[in-house]
PDB file of C-alpha atoms in Angstrom:
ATOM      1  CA  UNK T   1      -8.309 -15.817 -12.816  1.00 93.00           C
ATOM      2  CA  UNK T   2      -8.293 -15.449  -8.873  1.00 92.00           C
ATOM      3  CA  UNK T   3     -10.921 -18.331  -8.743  1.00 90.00           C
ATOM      4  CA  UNK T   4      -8.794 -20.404 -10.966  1.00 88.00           C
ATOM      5  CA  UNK T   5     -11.687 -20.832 -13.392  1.00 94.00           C
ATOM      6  CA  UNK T   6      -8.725 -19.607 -15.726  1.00 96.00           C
ATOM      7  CA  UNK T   7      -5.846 -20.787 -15.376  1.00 94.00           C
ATOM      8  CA  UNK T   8      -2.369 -18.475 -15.487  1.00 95.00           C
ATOM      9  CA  UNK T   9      -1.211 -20.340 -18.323  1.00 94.00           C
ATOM     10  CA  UNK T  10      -4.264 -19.778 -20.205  1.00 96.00           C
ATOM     11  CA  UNK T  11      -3.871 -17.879 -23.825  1.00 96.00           C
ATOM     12  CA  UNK T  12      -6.584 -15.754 -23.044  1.00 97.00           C
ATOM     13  CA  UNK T  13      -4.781 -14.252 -20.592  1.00 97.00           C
ATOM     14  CA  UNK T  14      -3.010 -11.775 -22.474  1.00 97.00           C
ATOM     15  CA  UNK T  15      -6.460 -10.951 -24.501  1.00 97.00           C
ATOM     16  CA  UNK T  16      -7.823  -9.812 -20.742  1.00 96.00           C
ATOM     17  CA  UNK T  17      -4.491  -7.676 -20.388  1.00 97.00           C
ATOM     18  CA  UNK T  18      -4.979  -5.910 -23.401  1.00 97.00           C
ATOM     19  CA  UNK T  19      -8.567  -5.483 -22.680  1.00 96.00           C
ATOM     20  CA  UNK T  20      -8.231  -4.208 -19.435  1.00 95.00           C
ATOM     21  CA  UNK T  21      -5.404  -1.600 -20.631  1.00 95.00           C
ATOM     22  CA  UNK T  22      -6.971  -0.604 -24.053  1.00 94.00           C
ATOM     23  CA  UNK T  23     -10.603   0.384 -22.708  1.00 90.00           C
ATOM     24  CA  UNK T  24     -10.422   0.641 -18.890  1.00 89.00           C
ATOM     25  CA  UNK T  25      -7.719   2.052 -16.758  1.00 89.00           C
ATOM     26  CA  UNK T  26      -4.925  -0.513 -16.018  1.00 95.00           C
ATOM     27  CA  UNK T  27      -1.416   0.518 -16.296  1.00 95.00           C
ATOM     28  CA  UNK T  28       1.713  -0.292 -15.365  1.00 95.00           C
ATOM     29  CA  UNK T  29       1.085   0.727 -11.887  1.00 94.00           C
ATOM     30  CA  UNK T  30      -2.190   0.233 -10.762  1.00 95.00           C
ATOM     31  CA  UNK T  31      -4.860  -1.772 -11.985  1.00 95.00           C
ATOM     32  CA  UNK T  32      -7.878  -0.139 -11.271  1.00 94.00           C
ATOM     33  CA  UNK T  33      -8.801   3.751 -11.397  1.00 93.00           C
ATOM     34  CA  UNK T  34     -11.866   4.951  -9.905  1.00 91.00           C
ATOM     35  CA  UNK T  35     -13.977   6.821 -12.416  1.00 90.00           C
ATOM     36  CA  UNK T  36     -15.119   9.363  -8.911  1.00 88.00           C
ATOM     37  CA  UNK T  37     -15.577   8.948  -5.345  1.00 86.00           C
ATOM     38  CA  UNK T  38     -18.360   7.074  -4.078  1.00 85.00           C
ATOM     39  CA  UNK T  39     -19.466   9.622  -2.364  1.00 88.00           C
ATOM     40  CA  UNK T  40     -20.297  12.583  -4.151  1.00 89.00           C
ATOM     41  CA  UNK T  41     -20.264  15.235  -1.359  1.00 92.00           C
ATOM     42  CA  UNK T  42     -16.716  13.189   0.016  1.00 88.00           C
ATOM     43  CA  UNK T  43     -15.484  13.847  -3.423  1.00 89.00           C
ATOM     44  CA  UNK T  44     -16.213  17.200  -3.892  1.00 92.00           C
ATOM     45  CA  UNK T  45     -14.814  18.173  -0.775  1.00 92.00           C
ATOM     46  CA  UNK T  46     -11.697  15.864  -1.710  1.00 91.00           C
ATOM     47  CA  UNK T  47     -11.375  18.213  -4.953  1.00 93.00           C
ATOM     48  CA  UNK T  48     -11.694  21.416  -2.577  1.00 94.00           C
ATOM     49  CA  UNK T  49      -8.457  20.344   0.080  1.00 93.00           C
ATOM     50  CA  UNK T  50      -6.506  19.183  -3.270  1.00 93.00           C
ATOM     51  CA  UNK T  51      -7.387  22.199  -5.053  1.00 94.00           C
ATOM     52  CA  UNK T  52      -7.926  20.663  -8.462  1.00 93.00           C
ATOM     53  CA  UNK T  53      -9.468  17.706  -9.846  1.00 92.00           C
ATOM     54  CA  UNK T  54      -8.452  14.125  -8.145  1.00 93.00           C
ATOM     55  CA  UNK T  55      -7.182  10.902  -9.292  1.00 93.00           C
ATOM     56  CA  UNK T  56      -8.522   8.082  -7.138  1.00 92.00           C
ATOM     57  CA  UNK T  57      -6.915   4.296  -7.348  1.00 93.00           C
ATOM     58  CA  UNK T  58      -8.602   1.529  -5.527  1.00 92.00           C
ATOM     59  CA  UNK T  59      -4.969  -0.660  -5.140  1.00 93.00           C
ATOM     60  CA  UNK T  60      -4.114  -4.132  -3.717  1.00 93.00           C
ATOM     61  CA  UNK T  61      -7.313  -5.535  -4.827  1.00 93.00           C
ATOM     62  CA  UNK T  62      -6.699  -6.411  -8.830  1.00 96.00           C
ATOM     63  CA  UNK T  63      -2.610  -5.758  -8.169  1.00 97.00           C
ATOM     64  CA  UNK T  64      -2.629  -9.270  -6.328  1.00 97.00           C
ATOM     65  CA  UNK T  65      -4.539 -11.215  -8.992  1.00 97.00           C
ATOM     66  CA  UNK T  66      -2.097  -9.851 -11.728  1.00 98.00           C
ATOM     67  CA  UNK T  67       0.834 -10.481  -9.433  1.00 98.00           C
ATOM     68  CA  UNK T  68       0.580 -13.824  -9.317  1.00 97.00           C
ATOM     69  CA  UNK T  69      -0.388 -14.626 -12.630  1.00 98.00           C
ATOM     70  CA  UNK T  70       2.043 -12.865 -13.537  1.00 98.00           C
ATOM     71  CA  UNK T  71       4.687 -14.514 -11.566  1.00 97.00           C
ATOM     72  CA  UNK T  72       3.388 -18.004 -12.965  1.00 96.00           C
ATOM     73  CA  UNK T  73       3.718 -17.009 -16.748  1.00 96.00           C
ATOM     74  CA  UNK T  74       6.669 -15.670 -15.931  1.00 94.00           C
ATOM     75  CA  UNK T  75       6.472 -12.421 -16.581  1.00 96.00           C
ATOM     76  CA  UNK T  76       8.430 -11.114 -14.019  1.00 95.00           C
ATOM     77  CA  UNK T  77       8.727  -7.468 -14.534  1.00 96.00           C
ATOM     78  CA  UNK T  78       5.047  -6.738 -14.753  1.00 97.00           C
ATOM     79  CA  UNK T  79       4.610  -8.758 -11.382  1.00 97.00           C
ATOM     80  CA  UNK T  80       7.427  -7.246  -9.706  1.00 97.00           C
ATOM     81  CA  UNK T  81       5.961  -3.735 -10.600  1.00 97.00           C
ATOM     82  CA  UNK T  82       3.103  -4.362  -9.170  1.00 97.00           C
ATOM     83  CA  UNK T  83       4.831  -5.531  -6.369  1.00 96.00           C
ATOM     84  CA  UNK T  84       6.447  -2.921  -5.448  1.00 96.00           C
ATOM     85  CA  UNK T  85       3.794   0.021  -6.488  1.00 95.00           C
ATOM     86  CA  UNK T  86       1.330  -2.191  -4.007  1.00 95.00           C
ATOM     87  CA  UNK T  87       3.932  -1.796  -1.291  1.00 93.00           C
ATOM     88  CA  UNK T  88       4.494   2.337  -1.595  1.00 92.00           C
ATOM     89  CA  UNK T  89       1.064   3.044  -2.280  1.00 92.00           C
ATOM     90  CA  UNK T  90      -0.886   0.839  -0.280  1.00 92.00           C
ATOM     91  CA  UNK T  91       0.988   1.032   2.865  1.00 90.00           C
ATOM     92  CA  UNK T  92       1.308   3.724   5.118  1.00 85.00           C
ATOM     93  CA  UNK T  93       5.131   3.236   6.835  1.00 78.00           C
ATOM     94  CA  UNK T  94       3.712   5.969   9.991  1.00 77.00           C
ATOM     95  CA  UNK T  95       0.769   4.122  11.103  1.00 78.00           C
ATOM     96  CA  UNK T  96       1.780   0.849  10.053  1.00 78.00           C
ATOM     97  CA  UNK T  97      -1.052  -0.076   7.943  1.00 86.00           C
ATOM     98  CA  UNK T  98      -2.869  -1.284   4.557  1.00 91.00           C
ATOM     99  CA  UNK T  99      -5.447   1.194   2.604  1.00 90.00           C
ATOM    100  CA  UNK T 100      -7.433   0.446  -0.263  1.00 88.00           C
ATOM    101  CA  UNK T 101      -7.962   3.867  -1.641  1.00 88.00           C
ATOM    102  CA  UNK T 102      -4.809   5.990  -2.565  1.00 91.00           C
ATOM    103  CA  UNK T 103      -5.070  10.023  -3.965  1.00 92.00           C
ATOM    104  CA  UNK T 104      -1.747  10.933  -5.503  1.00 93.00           C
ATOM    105  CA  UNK T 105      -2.995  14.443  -4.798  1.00 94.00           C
ATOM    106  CA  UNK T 106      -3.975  14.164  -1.415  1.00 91.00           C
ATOM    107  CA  UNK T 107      -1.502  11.255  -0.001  1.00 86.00           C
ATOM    108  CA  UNK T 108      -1.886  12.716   3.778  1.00 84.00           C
ATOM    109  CA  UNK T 109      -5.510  11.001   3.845  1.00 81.00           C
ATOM    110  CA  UNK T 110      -4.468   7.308   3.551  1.00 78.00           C
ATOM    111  CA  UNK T 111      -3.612   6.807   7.560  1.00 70.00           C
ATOM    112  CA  UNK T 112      -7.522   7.879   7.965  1.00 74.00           C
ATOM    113  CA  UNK T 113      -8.437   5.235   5.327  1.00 75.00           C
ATOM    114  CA  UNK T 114      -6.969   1.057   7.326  1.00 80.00           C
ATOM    115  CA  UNK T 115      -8.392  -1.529   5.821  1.00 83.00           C
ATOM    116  CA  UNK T 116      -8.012  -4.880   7.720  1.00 83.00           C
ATOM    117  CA  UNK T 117      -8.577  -7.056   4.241  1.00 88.00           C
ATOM    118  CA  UNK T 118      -6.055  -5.316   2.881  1.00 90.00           C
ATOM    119  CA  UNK T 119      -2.977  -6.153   5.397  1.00 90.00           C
ATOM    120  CA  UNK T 120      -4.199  -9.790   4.057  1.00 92.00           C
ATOM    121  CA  UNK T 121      -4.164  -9.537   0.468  1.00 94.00           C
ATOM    122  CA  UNK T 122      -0.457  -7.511   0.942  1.00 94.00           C
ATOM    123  CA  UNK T 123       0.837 -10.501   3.317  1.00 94.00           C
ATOM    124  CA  UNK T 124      -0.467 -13.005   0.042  1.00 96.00           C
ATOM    125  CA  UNK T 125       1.607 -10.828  -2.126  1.00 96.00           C
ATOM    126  CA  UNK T 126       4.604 -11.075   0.167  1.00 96.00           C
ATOM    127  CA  UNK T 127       3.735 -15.284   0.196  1.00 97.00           C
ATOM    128  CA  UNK T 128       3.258 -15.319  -3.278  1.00 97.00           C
ATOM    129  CA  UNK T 129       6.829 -13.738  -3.870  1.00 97.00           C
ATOM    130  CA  UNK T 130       8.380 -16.725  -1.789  1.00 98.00           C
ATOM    131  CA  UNK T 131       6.400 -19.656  -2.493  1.00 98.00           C
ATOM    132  CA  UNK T 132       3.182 -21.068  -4.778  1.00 97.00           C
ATOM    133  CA  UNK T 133       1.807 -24.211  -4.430  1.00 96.00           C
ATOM    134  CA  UNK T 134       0.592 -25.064  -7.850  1.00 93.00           C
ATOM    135  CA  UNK T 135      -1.316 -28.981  -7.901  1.00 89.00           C
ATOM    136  CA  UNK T 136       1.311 -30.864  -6.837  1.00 94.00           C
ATOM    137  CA  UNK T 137       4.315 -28.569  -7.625  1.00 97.00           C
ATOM    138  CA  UNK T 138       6.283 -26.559  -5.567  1.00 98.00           C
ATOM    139  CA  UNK T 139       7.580 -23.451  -6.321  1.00 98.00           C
ATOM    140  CA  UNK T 140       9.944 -21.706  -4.020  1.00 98.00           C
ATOM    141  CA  UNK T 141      10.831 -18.041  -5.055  1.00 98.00           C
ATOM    142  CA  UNK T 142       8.843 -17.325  -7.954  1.00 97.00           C
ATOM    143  CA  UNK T 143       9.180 -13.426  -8.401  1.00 97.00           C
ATOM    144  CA  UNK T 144      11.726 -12.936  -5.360  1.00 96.00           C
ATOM    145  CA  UNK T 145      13.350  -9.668  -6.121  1.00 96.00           C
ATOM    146  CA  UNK T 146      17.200 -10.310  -6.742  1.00 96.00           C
ATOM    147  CA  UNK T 147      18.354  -8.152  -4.276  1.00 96.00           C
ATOM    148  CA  UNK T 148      16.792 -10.650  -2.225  1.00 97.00           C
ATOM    149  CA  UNK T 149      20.100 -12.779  -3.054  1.00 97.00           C
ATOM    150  CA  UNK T 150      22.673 -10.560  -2.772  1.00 97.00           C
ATOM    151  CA  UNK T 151      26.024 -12.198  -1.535  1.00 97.00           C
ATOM    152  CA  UNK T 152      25.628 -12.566   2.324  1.00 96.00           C
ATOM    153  CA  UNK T 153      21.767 -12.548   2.086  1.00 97.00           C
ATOM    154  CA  UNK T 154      19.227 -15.323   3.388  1.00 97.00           C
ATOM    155  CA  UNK T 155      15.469 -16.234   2.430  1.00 98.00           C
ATOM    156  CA  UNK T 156      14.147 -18.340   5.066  1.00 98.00           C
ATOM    157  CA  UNK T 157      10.305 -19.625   5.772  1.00 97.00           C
ATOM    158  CA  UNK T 158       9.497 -21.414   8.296  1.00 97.00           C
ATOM    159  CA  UNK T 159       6.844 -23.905   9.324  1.00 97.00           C
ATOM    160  CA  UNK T 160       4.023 -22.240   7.111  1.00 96.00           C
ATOM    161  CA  UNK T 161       1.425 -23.961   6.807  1.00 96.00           C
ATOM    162  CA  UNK T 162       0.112 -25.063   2.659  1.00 95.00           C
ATOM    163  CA  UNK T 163      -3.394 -27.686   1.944  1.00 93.00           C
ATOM    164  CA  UNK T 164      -0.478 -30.776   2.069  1.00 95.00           C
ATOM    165  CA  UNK T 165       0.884 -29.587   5.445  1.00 96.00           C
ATOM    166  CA  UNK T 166       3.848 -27.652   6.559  1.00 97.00           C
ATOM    167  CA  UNK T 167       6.236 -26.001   4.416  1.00 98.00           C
ATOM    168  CA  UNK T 168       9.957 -24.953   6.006  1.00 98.00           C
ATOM    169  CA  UNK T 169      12.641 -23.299   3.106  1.00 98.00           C
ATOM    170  CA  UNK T 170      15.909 -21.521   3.365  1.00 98.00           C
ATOM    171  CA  UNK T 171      18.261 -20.130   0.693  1.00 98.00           C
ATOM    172  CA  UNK T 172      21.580 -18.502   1.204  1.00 98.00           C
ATOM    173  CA  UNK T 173      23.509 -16.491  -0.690  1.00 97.00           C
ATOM    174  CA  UNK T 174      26.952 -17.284   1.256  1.00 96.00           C
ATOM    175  CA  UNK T 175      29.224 -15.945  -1.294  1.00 96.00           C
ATOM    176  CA  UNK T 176      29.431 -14.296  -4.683  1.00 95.00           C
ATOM    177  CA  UNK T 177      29.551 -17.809  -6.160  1.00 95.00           C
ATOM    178  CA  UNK T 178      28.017 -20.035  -3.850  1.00 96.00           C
ATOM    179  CA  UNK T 179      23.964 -20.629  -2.538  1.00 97.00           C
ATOM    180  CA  UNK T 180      22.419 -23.189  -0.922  1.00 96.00           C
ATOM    181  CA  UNK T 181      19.116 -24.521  -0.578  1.00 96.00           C
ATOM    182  CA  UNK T 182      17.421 -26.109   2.056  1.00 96.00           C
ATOM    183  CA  UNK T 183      13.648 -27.693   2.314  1.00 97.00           C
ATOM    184  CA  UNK T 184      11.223 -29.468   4.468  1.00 97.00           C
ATOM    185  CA  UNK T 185       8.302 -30.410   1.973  1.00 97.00           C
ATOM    186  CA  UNK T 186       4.942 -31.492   2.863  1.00 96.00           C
ATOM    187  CA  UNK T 187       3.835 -34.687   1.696  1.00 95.00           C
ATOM    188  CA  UNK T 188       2.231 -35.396  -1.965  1.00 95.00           C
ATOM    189  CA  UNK T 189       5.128 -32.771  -3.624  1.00 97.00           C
ATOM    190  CA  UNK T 190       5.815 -34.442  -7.134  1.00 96.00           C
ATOM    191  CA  UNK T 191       7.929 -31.725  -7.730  1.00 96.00           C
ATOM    192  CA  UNK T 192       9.653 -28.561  -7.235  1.00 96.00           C
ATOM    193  CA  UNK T 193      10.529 -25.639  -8.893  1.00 97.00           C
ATOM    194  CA  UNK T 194      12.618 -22.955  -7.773  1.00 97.00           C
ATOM    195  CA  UNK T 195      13.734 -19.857  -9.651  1.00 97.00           C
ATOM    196  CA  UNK T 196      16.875 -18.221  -8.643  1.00 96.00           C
ATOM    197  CA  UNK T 197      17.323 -15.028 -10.236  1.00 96.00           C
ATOM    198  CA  UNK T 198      20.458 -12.766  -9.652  1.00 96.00           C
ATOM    199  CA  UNK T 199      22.387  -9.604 -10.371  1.00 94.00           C
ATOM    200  CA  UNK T 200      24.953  -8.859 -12.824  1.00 93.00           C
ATOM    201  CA  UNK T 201      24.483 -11.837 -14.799  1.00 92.00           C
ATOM    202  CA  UNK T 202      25.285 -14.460 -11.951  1.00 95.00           C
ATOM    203  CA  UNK T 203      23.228 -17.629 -12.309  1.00 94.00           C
ATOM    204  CA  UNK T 204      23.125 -21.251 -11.806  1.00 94.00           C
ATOM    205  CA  UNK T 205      25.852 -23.715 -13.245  1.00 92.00           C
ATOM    206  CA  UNK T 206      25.938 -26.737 -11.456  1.00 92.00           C
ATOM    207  CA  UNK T 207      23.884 -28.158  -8.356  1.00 92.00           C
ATOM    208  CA  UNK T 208      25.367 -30.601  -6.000  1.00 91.00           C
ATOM    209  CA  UNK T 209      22.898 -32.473  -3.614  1.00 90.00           C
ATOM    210  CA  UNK T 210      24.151 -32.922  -0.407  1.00 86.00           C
ATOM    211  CA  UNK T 211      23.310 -36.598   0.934  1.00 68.00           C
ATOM    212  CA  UNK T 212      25.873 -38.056   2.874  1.00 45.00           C
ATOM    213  CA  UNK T 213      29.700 -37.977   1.160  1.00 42.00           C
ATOM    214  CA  UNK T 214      29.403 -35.428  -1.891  1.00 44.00           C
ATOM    215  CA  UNK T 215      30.587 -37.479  -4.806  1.00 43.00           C
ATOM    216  CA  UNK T 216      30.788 -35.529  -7.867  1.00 45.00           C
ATOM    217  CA  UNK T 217      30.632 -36.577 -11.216  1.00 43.00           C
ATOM    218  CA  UNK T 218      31.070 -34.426 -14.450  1.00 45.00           C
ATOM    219  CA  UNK T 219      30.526 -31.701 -12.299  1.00 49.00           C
ATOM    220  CA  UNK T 220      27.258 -32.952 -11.156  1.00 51.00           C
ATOM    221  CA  UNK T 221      25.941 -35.086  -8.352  1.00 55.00           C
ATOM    222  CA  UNK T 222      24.241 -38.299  -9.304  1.00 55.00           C
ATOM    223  CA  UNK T 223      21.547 -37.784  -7.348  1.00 69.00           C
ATOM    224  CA  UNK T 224      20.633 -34.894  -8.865  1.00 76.00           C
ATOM    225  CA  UNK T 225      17.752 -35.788 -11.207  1.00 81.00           C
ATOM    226  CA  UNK T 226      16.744 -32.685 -12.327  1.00 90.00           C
ATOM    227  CA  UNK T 227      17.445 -30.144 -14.912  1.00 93.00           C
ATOM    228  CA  UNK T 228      18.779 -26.179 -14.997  1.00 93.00           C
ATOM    229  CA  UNK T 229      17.037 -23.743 -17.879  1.00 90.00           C
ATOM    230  CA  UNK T 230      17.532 -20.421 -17.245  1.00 88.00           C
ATOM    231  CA  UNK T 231      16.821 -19.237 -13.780  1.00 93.00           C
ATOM    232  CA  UNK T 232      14.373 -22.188 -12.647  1.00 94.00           C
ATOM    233  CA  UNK T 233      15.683 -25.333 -11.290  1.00 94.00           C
ATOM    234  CA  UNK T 234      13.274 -28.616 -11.721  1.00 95.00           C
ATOM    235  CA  UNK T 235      13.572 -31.443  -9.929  1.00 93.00           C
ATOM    236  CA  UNK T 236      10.953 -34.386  -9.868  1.00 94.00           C
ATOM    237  CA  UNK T 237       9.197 -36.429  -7.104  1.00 91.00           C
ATOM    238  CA  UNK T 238      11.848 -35.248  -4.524  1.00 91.00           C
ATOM    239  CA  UNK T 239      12.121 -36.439  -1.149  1.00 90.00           C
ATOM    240  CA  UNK T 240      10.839 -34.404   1.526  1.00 93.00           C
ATOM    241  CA  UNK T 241      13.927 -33.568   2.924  1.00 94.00           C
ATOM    242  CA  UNK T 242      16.330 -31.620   0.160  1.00 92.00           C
ATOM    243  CA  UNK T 243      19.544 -29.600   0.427  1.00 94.00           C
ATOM    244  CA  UNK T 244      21.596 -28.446  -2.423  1.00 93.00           C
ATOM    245  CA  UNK T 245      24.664 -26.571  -3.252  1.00 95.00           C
ATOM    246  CA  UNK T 246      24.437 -24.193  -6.051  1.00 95.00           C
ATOM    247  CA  UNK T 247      27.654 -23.274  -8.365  1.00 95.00           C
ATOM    248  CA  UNK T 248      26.868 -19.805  -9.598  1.00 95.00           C
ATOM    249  CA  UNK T 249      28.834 -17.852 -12.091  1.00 91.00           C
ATOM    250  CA  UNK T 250      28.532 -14.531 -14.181  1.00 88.00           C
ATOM    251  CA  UNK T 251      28.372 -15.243 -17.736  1.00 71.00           C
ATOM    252  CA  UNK T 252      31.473 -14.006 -19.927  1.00 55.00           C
ATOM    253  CA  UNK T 253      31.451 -10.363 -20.925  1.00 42.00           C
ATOM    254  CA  UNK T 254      28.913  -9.443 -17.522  1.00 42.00           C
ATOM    255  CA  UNK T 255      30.700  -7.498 -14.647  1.00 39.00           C
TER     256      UNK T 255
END
C-alpha cells in the first residue's frame, strides 16, 4: 500500500485490516507491537527500571501508511486516530523531537530514543492531513480535524512544492456561516477535491465562485461547475487560480 502497488481504493484493503488486527497486533492505536526488545540484555534491564513486564510499540512507521489510506477511503475516524495517537506518542513536547520506540511503562526513556526519519514521516502525516495529490486530482483537506475550522480559524499552505509544481491554499472560517477558499494550483490539475468537515452539524450549502461581479443564480454561481455530496466539494478541470465562497448551515434539529 505505501508503494502504491495497491491502491487505497482497493477491496483487499479491508482483508489486510482484518488480517493485521485478527493475528498480529494492530489496534486502534498503534499498528505495530514489538513481540520484545531487540536487545535482550536492553530489555531485561527495561523490565528491571519498570518493575514488571513491558509493552514496546514501534509507532509512526505503519501509523502513516494506514493514515493515509485511510484518509483516501474515507474512513476518517480510523485515520484521525492514528493521527493523533502518532502525535502524543511519538513526540516528545520537552526535547522537541520524533521517536520510534514508545514504552507506556517507561515513557521517561523516549527523549534518549530521536529518530531523524521519524520527524519526516510525522511532517508527511501533518501534509497528508492538508493536501494529497492523487494522479491528477487534488485534494485539499482530506482528514483535517474540524476544529481546524472553527469560526475565526484559517488553514493556509503556502508555496509547497508537489511533482506538477507549486501548490499555495487557504481556507477561512470567517464566521459561523461563512468560509472561503482560496488556491494557486500547479499545472496538469484536472480536478479538485476538497472536504470540509465541521462541528455541530454545519456543512456546505451553496458555493459561489468569485470571478469578477458575483452574479447569482438559484442560489448558485454559474461558473460553478461542480457538485456538493456530503462534506467533499468536486469541481472539474479548474483553472489554476480558484476562490470560492462557501454558504454553510447546521442542518435542522443540530445545535
Amino acid at each position: 500500500m505505501d508503494t502504491g502497488i495497491i491502491g487505497a481504493e482497493d477491496s483487499i484493503v479491508p482483508e489486510i485490516e482484518y488480517y493485521m488486527r485478527r493475528y498480529f497486533s494492530m489496534g486502534d492505536l498503534f499498528a505495530v507491537k514489538l513481540p520484545e526488545m531487540e536487545d535482550a540484555v536492553l530489555g531485561k534491564l527495561q523490565e528491571q527500571y519498570a518493575g514488571s513486564p513491558i509493552d514496546l510499540y514501534y509507532v509512526n512507521q505503519a501509523e502513516r501508511i494506514w493514515h493515509r489510506v485511510w484518509s483516501l477511503r474515507g474512513e476518517r475516524e480510523k485515520a484521525l486516530r492514528y493521527f493523533y495517537s502518532t502525535m502524543a506518542f511519538s513526540t516528545t513536547l520537552d526535547t522537541l523531537h520524533v521517536h520510534e520506540r514508545y514504552c507506556p511503562q517507561l515513557p521517561w526513556l523516549s527523549p534518549w530514543q530521536p529518530n531523524g526519519s521519524g520527524n519526516g514521516r510525522v511532517m508527511e502525516m501533518i501534509l497528508n492531513s492538508l493536501y494529497m495529490l492523487e494522479d491528477r486530482t487534488m485534494k485539499l483537506l482530506p482528514c483535517a480535524p474540524a476544529e481546524w475550522l472553527d469560526p475565526g480559524k484559517r488553514i493556509e499552505v503556502n508555496r509547497v512544492a508537489t511533482y506538477l509544481g507549486e501548490l499555495s491554499f487557504k481556507v477561512i472560517r470567517s464566521s459561523l456561516d461563512t468560509m472561503q477558499v482560496e488556491a494557486q494550483l500547479p499545472d496538469g490539475i484536472q480536478a479538485i477535491d476538497v472536504t470540509i468537515v465541521l462541528k455541530n452539524g454545519y456543512a456546505i450549502r451553496k458555493v459561489h465562485m468569485l470571478y469578477g461581479e458575483d452574479h447569482i443564480r438559484d442560489g448558485q454561481d454559474p461558473e460553478w461547475k461542480g457538485t456538493i455530496s456530503g462534506d467533499k466539494l468536486h469541481f472539474p478541470n479548474p483553472k489554476r487560480e480558484l476562490k470560492m465562497r462557501l454558504q454553510l448551515s447546521a442542518e435542522e434539529g443540530m445545535a
